[in-house]
Amino acid sequence: MIDPNTAQRFQAMAAPHLDAAYNLARWLTRNPADADDVVQDAYLRAFRYFDGFRGGDGRAWLLAIVRNTCYSWLRRNRSEQATMEYDDEIASLQSMSDPAELAMHVSDPAQLLLRASNQQQLEAALLQLPTEQREILVLRELEDLSYKEIAGITGLPIGTVMSRLSRARLQLRRCFEAMSTTS
Amino acid sequence: MNCTEVRALLAVYGDGELDLPRAVALEQHLAGCADCTALLREQNALRSAIRTHAPYHRAPEALRARLHAALPAATDSDAPVAQRARRPRSTATLRRWSGALAAALALAIGINLLYVAQRGDDALADEVVAGHVRSLQAAHLADVPSTDQHTVKPWFAGKLDFSPPVHDLADAGFVLTGGRLDYIDHRNVAALIYRHRQHVINLFVWPAGSDTDRGSSVKAREGYNLLHWTAEGDVWWAVSDLNAEELREFEQRLRQAGATPS
């Protein structure tokens, strides 16, 4: 039997974070129907684990479950992409690893901003990023979470959160530059 | 700090995550270096472009309803939370009691009242958070959805025994989206709903019963931030998942708007 009080407490805690949960799932799965399924699955899982929730930041606790559900879902359904595990070291070799160099890498700031301010182009560029980079950017810029909170949700060390974030930003600029040269 | 050191820390600085000593050193460098300043400006512009223009995907209503149905029944979450924290009121019955017992009781109640006064803000904070959560939960954010202060304000007339000050702060990025009746501290209060980026702010207002202004105090509850102050004869409680800094800015804007007659 499920205690109705538990159900009520869960609803009160979880319902206000549904938008955040859906937004994250939508950006990770890149598809509304899949985001729907993932969030529903994650919320039911969260309810089953709710006894283990010791209070505190409900949003972080839920987002961690949504994130894990997303990744299991991605592994199951997109095996061809997910067989390549994201590797921070390889990613740092592929991009310029030095953030100082990163900051200097400016081609045409005005052009870049023009593209970033165009919703379609911005969305397209974000969707091109590797999932692991897109995730950090979404948590940072759309959910307005601190490095520490992101580290808590993703289970990554803060240093890794910072380096992924800077690579994500660099990669985003490159996407905009690629758009500039092709269009 | 030289340019190389500054540029390595620029993103962390822009994210507001750099420790104070290094932030100070970095700002000293920026003051004399146009190149680094330009980079910072560009970096900030990119950040705010993402925040403003990247789509934020809200959960569809159908999903919300499906989840509500799928999770075990929790139907009366809309019940008022006001039965908590009842305060002792009636002292009339005391007179019927004999001296010693009455004295003991009076003492106990006195202590209890003291306790209630101290705990008053905490209990209110709980009620305010509960009000905020309920408003997000039941898809019942606004009784009067409107971005026009001249629609929202008159709507309260006849529903409340006071007229809540309603300010449009869209210029500052805090967009009024509606109003609602709520029940806090054993009375009907005005709830004004603002949005800042993706974040919902519930602003609860009711008459303070005195003209003493009180500076604001911040509390955090269950992942929400609360800001509480008294000004112009009204009690104000703002609650949101917004960070405390921006909530303070919201307060400042409201106070400014209150000080200038609209």
Short mmCIF file of C-alpha atoms in Angstrom, two decimals:
data_model
loop_
_atom_site.label_atom_id
_atom_site.label_comp_id
_atom_site.label_asym_id
_atom_site.label_seq_id
_atom_site.Cartn_x
_atom_site.Cartn_y
_atom_site.Cartn_z
CA MET A 1 0.00 0.00 0.00
CA ILE A 2 1.19 3.47 -0.75
CA ASP A 3 0.78 5.99 1.98
CA PRO A 4 -1.37 8.82 0.56
CA ASN A 5 0.73 11.30 2.54
CA THR A 6 3.86 10.14 0.75
CA ALA A 7 2.14 10.57 -2.59
CA GLN A 8 1.04 14.04 -1.58
CA ARG A 9 4.48 15.02 -0.36
CA PHE A 10 5.99 13.74 -3.56
CA GLN A 11 3.56 15.70 -5.72
CA ALA A 12 4.19 18.85 -3.71
CA MET A 13 7.95 18.47 -4.11
CA ALA A 14 8.08 17.26 -7.71
CA ALA A 15 5.32 19.09 -9.57
CA PRO A 16 6.92 22.57 -9.50
CA HIS A 17 10.08 21.20 -11.14
CA LEU A 18 8.30 19.59 -14.06
CA ASP A 19 9.24 22.37 -16.47
CA ALA A 20 12.92 22.08 -15.55
CA ALA A 21 12.73 18.29 -15.90
CA TYR A 22 11.06 18.50 -19.28
CA ASN A 23 13.40 21.20 -20.57
CA LEU A 24 16.46 19.11 -19.71
CA ALA A 25 14.96 15.93 -21.22
CA ARG A 26 13.93 17.82 -24.33
CA TRP A 27 17.42 19.20 -24.89
CA LEU A 28 19.05 15.83 -24.23
CA THR A 29 16.73 13.67 -26.35
CA ARG A 30 16.19 16.45 -28.95
CA ASN A 31 12.64 15.31 -29.51
CA PRO A 32 9.32 16.19 -27.80
CA ALA A 33 7.80 12.69 -27.81
CA ASP A 34 10.95 11.14 -26.35
CA ALA A 35 11.20 13.87 -23.74
CA ASP A 36 7.62 13.09 -22.72
CA ASP A 37 8.40 9.40 -22.23
CA VAL A 38 11.66 10.04 -20.43
CA VAL A 39 10.14 12.53 -17.99
CA GLN A 40 7.21 10.27 -17.22
CA ASP A 41 9.56 7.34 -16.64
CA ALA A 42 11.88 9.49 -14.51
CA TYR A 43 9.04 10.83 -12.35
CA LEU A 44 7.71 7.34 -11.66
CA ARG A 45 11.22 6.23 -10.79
CA ALA A 46 11.69 9.25 -8.57
CA PHE A 47 8.48 8.36 -6.77
CA ARG A 48 9.76 4.83 -6.14
CA TYR A 49 13.02 6.20 -4.72
CA PHE A 50 11.28 8.98 -2.80
CA ASP A 51 11.91 7.25 0.54
CA GLY A 52 15.61 7.80 -0.10
CA PHE A 53 15.12 11.56 -0.60
CA ARG A 54 16.35 13.24 2.57
CA GLY A 55 14.94 16.67 1.89
CA GLY A 56 17.05 19.53 0.60
CA ASP A 57 17.16 20.60 -3.03
CA GLY A 58 14.31 18.72 -4.72
CA ARG A 59 15.09 20.17 -8.12
CA ALA A 60 18.67 18.87 -8.09
CA TRP A 61 17.54 15.47 -6.89
CA LEU A 62 14.92 15.20 -9.64
CA LEU A 63 17.16 16.54 -12.40
CA ALA A 64 19.78 13.93 -11.52
CA ILE A 65 17.15 11.20 -12.00
CA VAL A 66 15.87 12.77 -15.23
CA ARG A 67 19.43 12.95 -16.51
CA ASN A 68 20.17 9.30 -15.71
CA THR A 69 16.92 8.23 -17.34
CA CYS A 70 17.84 10.25 -20.43
CA TYR A 71 21.23 8.62 -20.73
CA SER A 72 19.87 5.08 -20.32
CA TRP A 73 17.27 5.94 -22.90
CA LEU A 74 19.88 7.33 -25.30
CA ARG A 75 22.06 4.25 -24.87
CA ARG A 76 19.12 1.95 -25.55
CA ASN A 77 17.69 3.79 -28.53
CA ARG A 78 20.63 5.37 -30.25
CA SER A 79 23.28 2.72 -29.87
CA GLU A 80 25.14 3.86 -32.96
CA GLN A 81 25.81 7.27 -31.41
CA ALA A 82 26.20 6.19 -27.84
CA THR A 83 28.77 3.45 -28.47
CA MET A 84 31.32 6.26 -28.56
CA GLU A 85 31.50 7.25 -24.90
CA TYR A 86 32.12 10.92 -24.38
CA ASP A 87 35.70 11.38 -23.30
CA ASP A 88 36.79 14.67 -21.80
CA GLU A 89 40.43 14.09 -22.71
CA ILE A 90 39.74 13.35 -26.34
CA ALA A 91 37.36 16.30 -26.45
CA SER A 92 40.06 18.55 -25.05
CA LEU A 93 42.55 17.32 -27.65
CA GLN A 94 40.02 17.94 -30.39
CA SER A 95 39.29 21.43 -29.20
CA MET A 96 41.94 23.81 -28.11
CA SER A 97 42.65 22.75 -24.59
CA ASP A 98 43.94 26.06 -23.33
CA PRO A 99 41.12 28.35 -22.21
CA ALA A 100 43.38 31.35 -22.72
CA GLU A 101 43.65 30.44 -26.36
CA LEU A 102 39.92 29.84 -26.37
CA ALA A 103 39.20 33.36 -25.23
CA MET A 104 41.41 34.80 -27.95
CA HIS A 105 39.74 32.82 -30.65
CA VAL A 106 37.47 35.51 -31.98
CA SER A 107 36.82 35.86 -35.64
CA ASP A 108 34.07 38.40 -35.94
CA PRO A 109 32.21 39.09 -32.70
CA ALA A 110 29.45 41.11 -34.31
CA GLN A 111 28.67 38.36 -36.81
CA LEU A 112 28.78 35.77 -34.04
CA LEU A 113 26.31 37.65 -31.89
CA LEU A 114 24.00 38.19 -34.79
CA ARG A 115 23.77 34.44 -35.20
CA ALA A 116 23.47 33.78 -31.50
CA SER A 117 20.52 36.16 -31.37
CA ASN A 118 18.68 34.30 -34.08
CA GLN A 119 16.59 31.72 -32.32
CA GLN A 120 16.65 29.10 -35.10
CA GLN A 121 20.39 29.37 -35.63
CA LEU A 122 21.08 29.30 -31.93
CA GLU A 123 18.90 26.24 -31.42
CA ALA A 124 20.48 24.47 -34.39
CA ALA A 125 23.96 25.20 -33.06
CA LEU A 126 23.07 23.96 -29.57
CA LEU A 127 21.58 20.78 -30.98
CA GLN A 128 24.81 20.07 -32.86
CA LEU A 129 26.87 19.99 -29.68
CA PRO A 130 27.78 16.64 -28.13
CA THR A 131 25.07 15.73 -25.59
CA GLU A 132 27.51 16.04 -22.67
CA GLN A 133 28.39 19.62 -23.61
CA ARG A 134 24.83 20.64 -24.42
CA GLU A 135 23.73 19.35 -21.04
CA ILE A 136 26.16 21.54 -19.11
CA LEU A 137 25.18 24.64 -21.11
CA VAL A 138 21.47 24.00 -20.56
CA LEU A 139 21.95 23.53 -16.81
CA ARG A 140 24.15 26.61 -16.59
CA GLU A 141 22.39 29.11 -18.86
CA LEU A 142 18.77 27.94 -18.94
CA GLU A 143 18.41 26.58 -15.42
CA ASP A 144 20.81 29.14 -13.97
CA LEU A 145 22.59 26.57 -11.80
CA SER A 146 25.99 27.09 -10.18
CA TYR A 147 29.05 24.96 -10.97
CA LYS A 148 28.53 23.20 -7.66
CA GLU A 149 24.89 22.42 -8.33
CA ILE A 150 25.74 21.12 -11.80
CA ALA A 151 28.47 18.95 -10.30
CA GLY A 152 25.91 17.56 -7.86
CA ILE A 153 23.41 16.73 -10.59
CA THR A 154 25.87 15.22 -13.05
CA GLY A 155 28.13 13.55 -10.51
CA LEU A 156 31.13 15.20 -12.18
CA PRO A 157 33.98 16.95 -10.36
CA ILE A 158 33.67 20.75 -10.50
CA GLY A 159 36.84 20.95 -12.60
CA THR A 160 35.24 18.75 -15.24
CA VAL A 161 32.08 20.87 -15.17
CA MET A 162 34.21 23.96 -15.84
CA SER A 163 36.21 22.42 -18.66
CA ARG A 164 33.12 20.96 -20.34
CA LEU A 165 31.41 24.32 -20.09
CA SER A 166 34.30 26.13 -21.72
CA ARG A 167 34.53 23.51 -24.47
CA ALA A 168 30.79 23.76 -25.03
CA ARG A 169 31.10 27.52 -25.47
CA LEU A 170 34.03 27.16 -27.82
CA GLN A 171 32.20 24.53 -29.84
CA LEU A 172 29.16 26.79 -30.04
CA ARG A 173 31.26 29.61 -31.48
CA ARG A 174 32.65 27.21 -34.04
CA CYS A 175 29.16 26.19 -35.05
CA PHE A 176 28.29 29.84 -35.61
CA GLU A 177 31.45 30.38 -37.60
CA ALA A 178 30.69 27.36 -39.76
CA MET A 179 27.27 28.87 -40.41
CA SER A 180 28.86 32.18 -41.32
CA THR A 181 31.10 30.62 -43.94
CA THR A 182 28.45 28.37 -45.48
CA SER A 183 25.64 30.91 -45.66
CA MET B 1 47.71 39.35 -13.46
CA ASN B 2 48.76 39.41 -17.08
CA CYS B 3 46.52 38.89 -20.13
CA THR B 4 47.14 35.13 -20.28
CA GLU B 5 46.18 34.62 -16.66
CA VAL B 6 43.14 36.85 -17.00
CA ARG B 7 41.88 35.10 -20.10
CA ALA B 8 42.13 31.71 -18.44
CA LEU B 9 39.80 32.96 -15.70
CA LEU B 10 37.52 35.18 -17.75
CA ALA B 11 34.73 32.62 -18.19
CA VAL B 12 34.73 31.70 -14.51
CA TYR B 13 34.62 35.40 -13.66
CA GLY B 14 31.74 35.96 -16.09
CA ASP B 15 29.84 33.08 -14.50
CA GLY B 16 30.17 34.83 -11.15
CA GLU B 17 32.14 31.91 -9.74
CA LEU B 18 35.58 33.44 -9.25
CA ASP B 19 36.73 33.87 -5.66
CA LEU B 20 36.93 37.45 -4.40
CA PRO B 21 40.73 37.97 -4.26
CA ARG B 22 41.21 36.80 -7.84
CA ALA B 23 38.12 38.68 -9.02
CA VAL B 24 39.62 41.88 -7.59
CA ALA B 25 42.97 41.23 -9.29
CA LEU B 26 41.19 40.46 -12.55
CA GLU B 27 39.15 43.66 -12.39
CA GLN B 28 42.32 45.66 -11.78
CA HIS B 29 43.75 44.23 -14.98
CA LEU B 30 40.52 44.85 -16.92
CA ALA B 31 40.55 48.51 -15.89
CA GLY B 32 43.76 48.99 -17.87
CA CYS B 33 43.33 46.48 -20.71
CA ALA B 34 40.92 47.21 -23.53
CA ASP B 35 41.51 43.86 -25.26
CA CYS B 36 40.54 41.76 -22.27
CA THR B 37 37.59 44.03 -21.56
CA ALA B 38 36.38 43.55 -25.13
CA LEU B 39 36.66 39.78 -24.73
CA LEU B 40 34.67 39.88 -21.52
CA ARG B 41 31.99 42.00 -23.16
CA GLU B 42 31.75 39.59 -26.07
CA GLN B 43 31.61 36.60 -23.76
CA ASN B 44 28.83 38.20 -21.73
CA ALA B 45 26.91 39.06 -24.86
CA LEU B 46 27.05 35.44 -26.00
CA ARG B 47 25.87 34.27 -22.59
CA SER B 48 22.93 36.62 -22.53
CA ALA B 49 22.05 35.73 -26.13
CA ILE B 50 21.75 32.08 -25.07
CA ARG B 51 19.69 32.99 -22.03
CA THR B 52 17.37 35.20 -24.01
CA HIS B 53 17.02 33.35 -27.28
CA ALA B 54 17.48 29.66 -26.61
CA PRO B 55 14.04 28.05 -26.39
CA TYR B 56 13.01 26.93 -22.91
CA HIS B 57 10.78 23.90 -23.31
CA ARG B 58 7.97 23.94 -20.78
CA ALA B 59 6.25 20.68 -19.94
CA PRO B 60 3.09 20.23 -22.03
CA GLU B 61 -0.17 20.31 -20.07
CA ALA B 62 -0.98 16.79 -21.27
CA LEU B 63 2.18 15.45 -19.64
CA ARG B 64 1.39 17.27 -16.42
CA ALA B 65 -2.11 15.76 -16.38
CA ARG B 66 -0.81 12.30 -17.28
CA LEU B 67 1.69 12.37 -14.44
CA HIS B 68 -0.90 13.61 -12.00
CA ALA B 69 -3.10 10.68 -12.97
CA ALA B 70 -0.28 8.12 -13.00
CA LEU B 71 1.01 8.97 -9.56
CA PRO B 72 -0.98 7.58 -6.65
CA ALA B 73 -3.87 9.84 -5.69
CA ALA B 74 -2.94 13.10 -4.09
CA THR B 75 -6.05 15.02 -4.87
CA ASP B 76 -6.43 17.41 -1.99
CA SER B 77 -3.12 19.15 -2.41
CA ASP B 78 -5.12 22.32 -2.93
CA ALA B 79 -6.44 22.22 0.63
CA PRO B 80 -5.53 25.33 2.61
CA VAL B 81 -2.44 24.95 4.72
CA ALA B 82 -3.77 27.43 7.23
CA GLN B 83 -4.77 24.88 9.84
CA ARG B 84 -1.12 24.57 10.73
CA ALA B 85 0.36 26.98 13.25
CA ARG B 86 -2.86 28.05 14.90
CA ARG B 87 -2.12 30.59 17.52
CA PRO B 88 -3.71 30.51 20.97
CA ARG B 89 -6.42 33.12 21.00
CA SER B 90 -9.18 32.82 23.50
CA THR B 91 -8.20 33.95 26.97
CA ALA B 92 -11.83 34.43 28.00
CA THR B 93 -12.17 30.86 29.18
CA LEU B 94 -9.29 31.37 31.58
CA ARG B 95 -11.45 33.42 33.92
CA ARG B 96 -13.44 30.38 34.79
CA TRP B 97 -10.38 28.61 36.10
CA SER B 98 -9.22 28.82 39.68
CA GLY B 99 -6.26 31.04 40.59
CA ALA B 100 -3.27 28.73 40.65
CA LEU B 101 -4.21 26.78 37.60
CA ALA B 102 -5.05 29.97 35.74
CA ALA B 103 -1.66 31.45 36.59
CA ALA B 104 0.12 28.34 35.38
CA LEU B 105 -1.86 28.34 32.17
CA ALA B 106 -1.29 32.04 31.60
CA LEU B 107 2.42 31.50 32.02
CA ALA B 108 2.38 28.63 29.58
CA ILE B 109 0.45 30.66 27.03
CA GLY B 110 2.75 33.62 27.58
CA ILE B 111 5.76 31.46 26.76
CA ASN B 112 3.92 30.04 23.83
CA LEU B 113 3.10 33.52 22.51
CA LEU B 114 6.72 34.56 22.84
CA TYR B 115 7.68 31.47 20.96
CA VAL B 116 5.07 32.20 18.29
CA ALA B 117 6.35 35.75 17.88
CA GLN B 118 9.87 34.49 17.33
CA ARG B 119 8.73 31.71 15.10
CA GLY B 120 6.20 33.93 13.31
CA ASP B 121 8.43 34.67 10.32
CA ASP B 122 9.45 31.05 10.00
CA ALA B 123 5.88 29.82 10.02
CA LEU B 124 4.96 32.52 7.50
CA ALA B 125 7.88 31.52 5.30
CA ASP B 126 6.50 27.98 5.26
CA GLU B 127 3.08 29.27 4.29
CA VAL B 128 4.54 31.46 1.56
CA VAL B 129 6.51 28.56 0.08
CA ALA B 130 3.41 26.35 0.28
CA GLY B 131 1.46 29.06 -1.57
CA HIS B 132 4.15 29.30 -4.23
CA VAL B 133 4.29 25.53 -4.70
CA ARG B 134 0.50 25.22 -4.88
CA SER B 135 0.35 27.92 -7.53
CA LEU B 136 2.83 26.04 -9.72
CA GLN B 137 1.34 22.67 -9.05
CA ALA B 138 -2.30 22.95 -9.87
CA ALA B 139 -1.88 24.98 -13.06
CA HIS B 140 -3.54 27.70 -11.06
CA LEU B 141 -0.95 30.40 -11.23
CA ALA B 142 -3.21 33.32 -12.00
CA ASP B 143 -6.89 34.10 -11.48
CA VAL B 144 -6.42 37.12 -13.67
CA PRO B 145 -3.73 36.49 -16.28
CA SER B 146 -2.63 39.84 -17.59
CA THR B 147 0.54 41.79 -18.15
CA ASP B 148 -1.31 45.06 -17.66
CA GLN B 149 -1.15 46.53 -14.17
CA HIS B 150 -4.33 48.47 -14.93
CA THR B 151 -6.18 45.18 -15.42
CA VAL B 152 -4.65 43.34 -12.50
CA LYS B 153 -5.11 46.02 -9.85
CA PRO B 154 -8.86 46.64 -10.33
CA TRP B 155 -9.49 42.88 -10.39
CA PHE B 156 -8.68 42.75 -6.68
CA ALA B 157 -11.29 45.40 -5.85
CA GLY B 158 -14.17 43.79 -3.97
CA LYS B 159 -12.15 40.65 -3.35
CA LEU B 160 -9.81 42.16 -0.78
CA ASP B 161 -10.29 44.76 1.95
CA PHE B 162 -7.23 46.61 0.67
CA SER B 163 -5.87 47.66 -2.69
CA PRO B 164 -2.51 46.03 -3.42
CA PRO B 165 0.15 48.13 -5.16
CA VAL B 166 0.72 46.64 -8.61
CA HIS B 167 3.80 47.72 -10.54
CA ASP B 168 4.90 46.94 -14.04
CA LEU B 169 8.62 46.12 -13.97
CA ALA B 170 8.96 44.79 -17.50
CA ASP B 171 11.67 47.38 -18.20
CA ALA B 172 13.83 45.72 -15.57
CA GLY B 173 13.11 42.25 -16.92
CA PHE B 174 10.50 41.35 -14.31
CA VAL B 175 7.34 40.86 -16.31
CA LEU B 176 3.99 41.00 -14.55
CA THR B 177 1.92 38.03 -15.72
CA GLY B 178 -1.13 38.13 -13.47
CA GLY B 179 -2.72 38.13 -10.06
CA ARG B 180 -4.38 35.67 -7.75
CA LEU B 181 -6.12 35.52 -4.41
CA ASP B 182 -4.31 33.51 -1.78
CA TYR B 183 -4.65 32.79 1.91
CA ILE B 184 -1.67 33.48 4.18
CA ASP B 185 -1.43 34.25 7.88
CA HIS B 186 -5.18 33.67 8.37
CA ARG B 187 -6.25 36.27 5.85
CA ASN B 188 -6.87 36.81 2.17
CA VAL B 189 -3.84 38.29 0.48
CA ALA B 190 -2.93 39.47 -2.99
CA ALA B 191 -0.55 37.24 -4.94
CA LEU B 192 1.11 38.95 -7.91
CA ILE B 193 2.91 36.80 -10.41
CA TYR B 194 6.01 37.97 -12.19
CA ARG B 195 8.34 36.18 -14.54
CA HIS B 196 12.05 36.77 -14.81
CA ARG B 197 13.49 34.78 -17.69
CA GLN B 198 12.10 31.28 -17.06
CA HIS B 199 11.54 31.84 -13.37
CA VAL B 200 8.19 32.46 -11.73
CA ILE B 201 8.10 34.88 -8.81
CA ASN B 202 5.12 34.93 -6.49
CA LEU B 203 4.81 38.24 -4.67
CA PHE B 204 2.44 38.18 -1.70
CA VAL B 205 1.19 41.51 -0.33
CA TRP B 206 -1.03 42.44 2.58
CA PRO B 207 -1.36 45.41 4.96
CA ALA B 208 1.22 45.43 7.73
CA GLY B 209 -0.97 47.03 10.39
CA SER B 210 1.75 49.59 11.13
CA ASP B 211 3.87 52.05 9.21
CA THR B 212 7.22 50.80 10.45
CA ASP B 213 9.42 49.93 7.49
CA ARG B 214 11.57 46.88 7.87
CA GLY B 215 14.62 46.00 5.85
CA SER B 216 14.50 42.83 3.88
CA SER B 217 15.63 39.44 5.05
CA VAL B 218 16.43 36.44 2.91
CA LYS B 219 15.48 32.89 3.68
CA ALA B 220 15.91 29.67 1.75
CA ARG B 221 13.40 26.88 1.93
CA GLU B 222 13.17 23.64 -0.03
CA GLY B 223 15.23 25.01 -2.88
CA TYR B 224 13.34 28.31 -3.06
CA ASN B 225 14.54 31.72 -2.03
CA LEU B 226 12.33 34.07 -0.05
CA LEU B 227 12.66 37.76 0.51
CA HIS B 228 10.59 39.51 3.10
CA TRP B 229 10.24 43.21 3.89
CA THR B 230 7.77 45.80 5.13
CA ALA B 231 7.31 49.09 3.32
CA GLU B 232 4.62 51.69 2.82
CA GLY B 233 2.35 49.98 5.31
CA ASP B 234 2.41 46.65 3.50
CA VAL B 235 4.03 43.31 4.22
CA TRP B 236 5.82 41.89 1.17
CA TRP B 237 6.99 38.34 0.59
CA ALA B 238 8.68 37.39 -2.67
CA VAL B 239 9.37 33.73 -3.36
CA SER B 240 10.99 32.09 -6.35
CA ASP B 241 13.59 29.60 -7.48
CA LEU B 242 15.48 32.66 -8.71
CA ASN B 243 18.82 33.29 -7.03
CA ALA B 244 18.90 35.57 -4.00
CA GLU B 245 20.78 38.34 -5.79
CA GLU B 246 18.20 38.77 -8.53
CA LEU B 247 15.42 38.52 -6.00
CA ARG B 248 17.03 41.45 -4.20
CA GLU B 249 17.13 43.38 -7.44
CA PHE B 250 13.41 42.64 -7.81
CA GLU B 251 12.85 44.08 -4.35
CA GLN B 252 14.85 47.22 -5.19
CA ARG B 253 12.84 47.76 -8.37
CA LEU B 254 9.58 47.34 -6.48
CA ARG B 255 10.68 49.79 -3.81
CA GLN B 256 11.69 52.31 -6.47
CA ALA B 257 8.39 51.86 -8.28
CA GLY B 258 6.56 52.30 -4.97
CA ALA B 259 8.42 55.52 -4.22
CA THR B 260 7.50 57.12 -7.56
CA PRO B 261 3.77 57.61 -8.05
CA SER B 262 2.59 55.94 -11.25
#
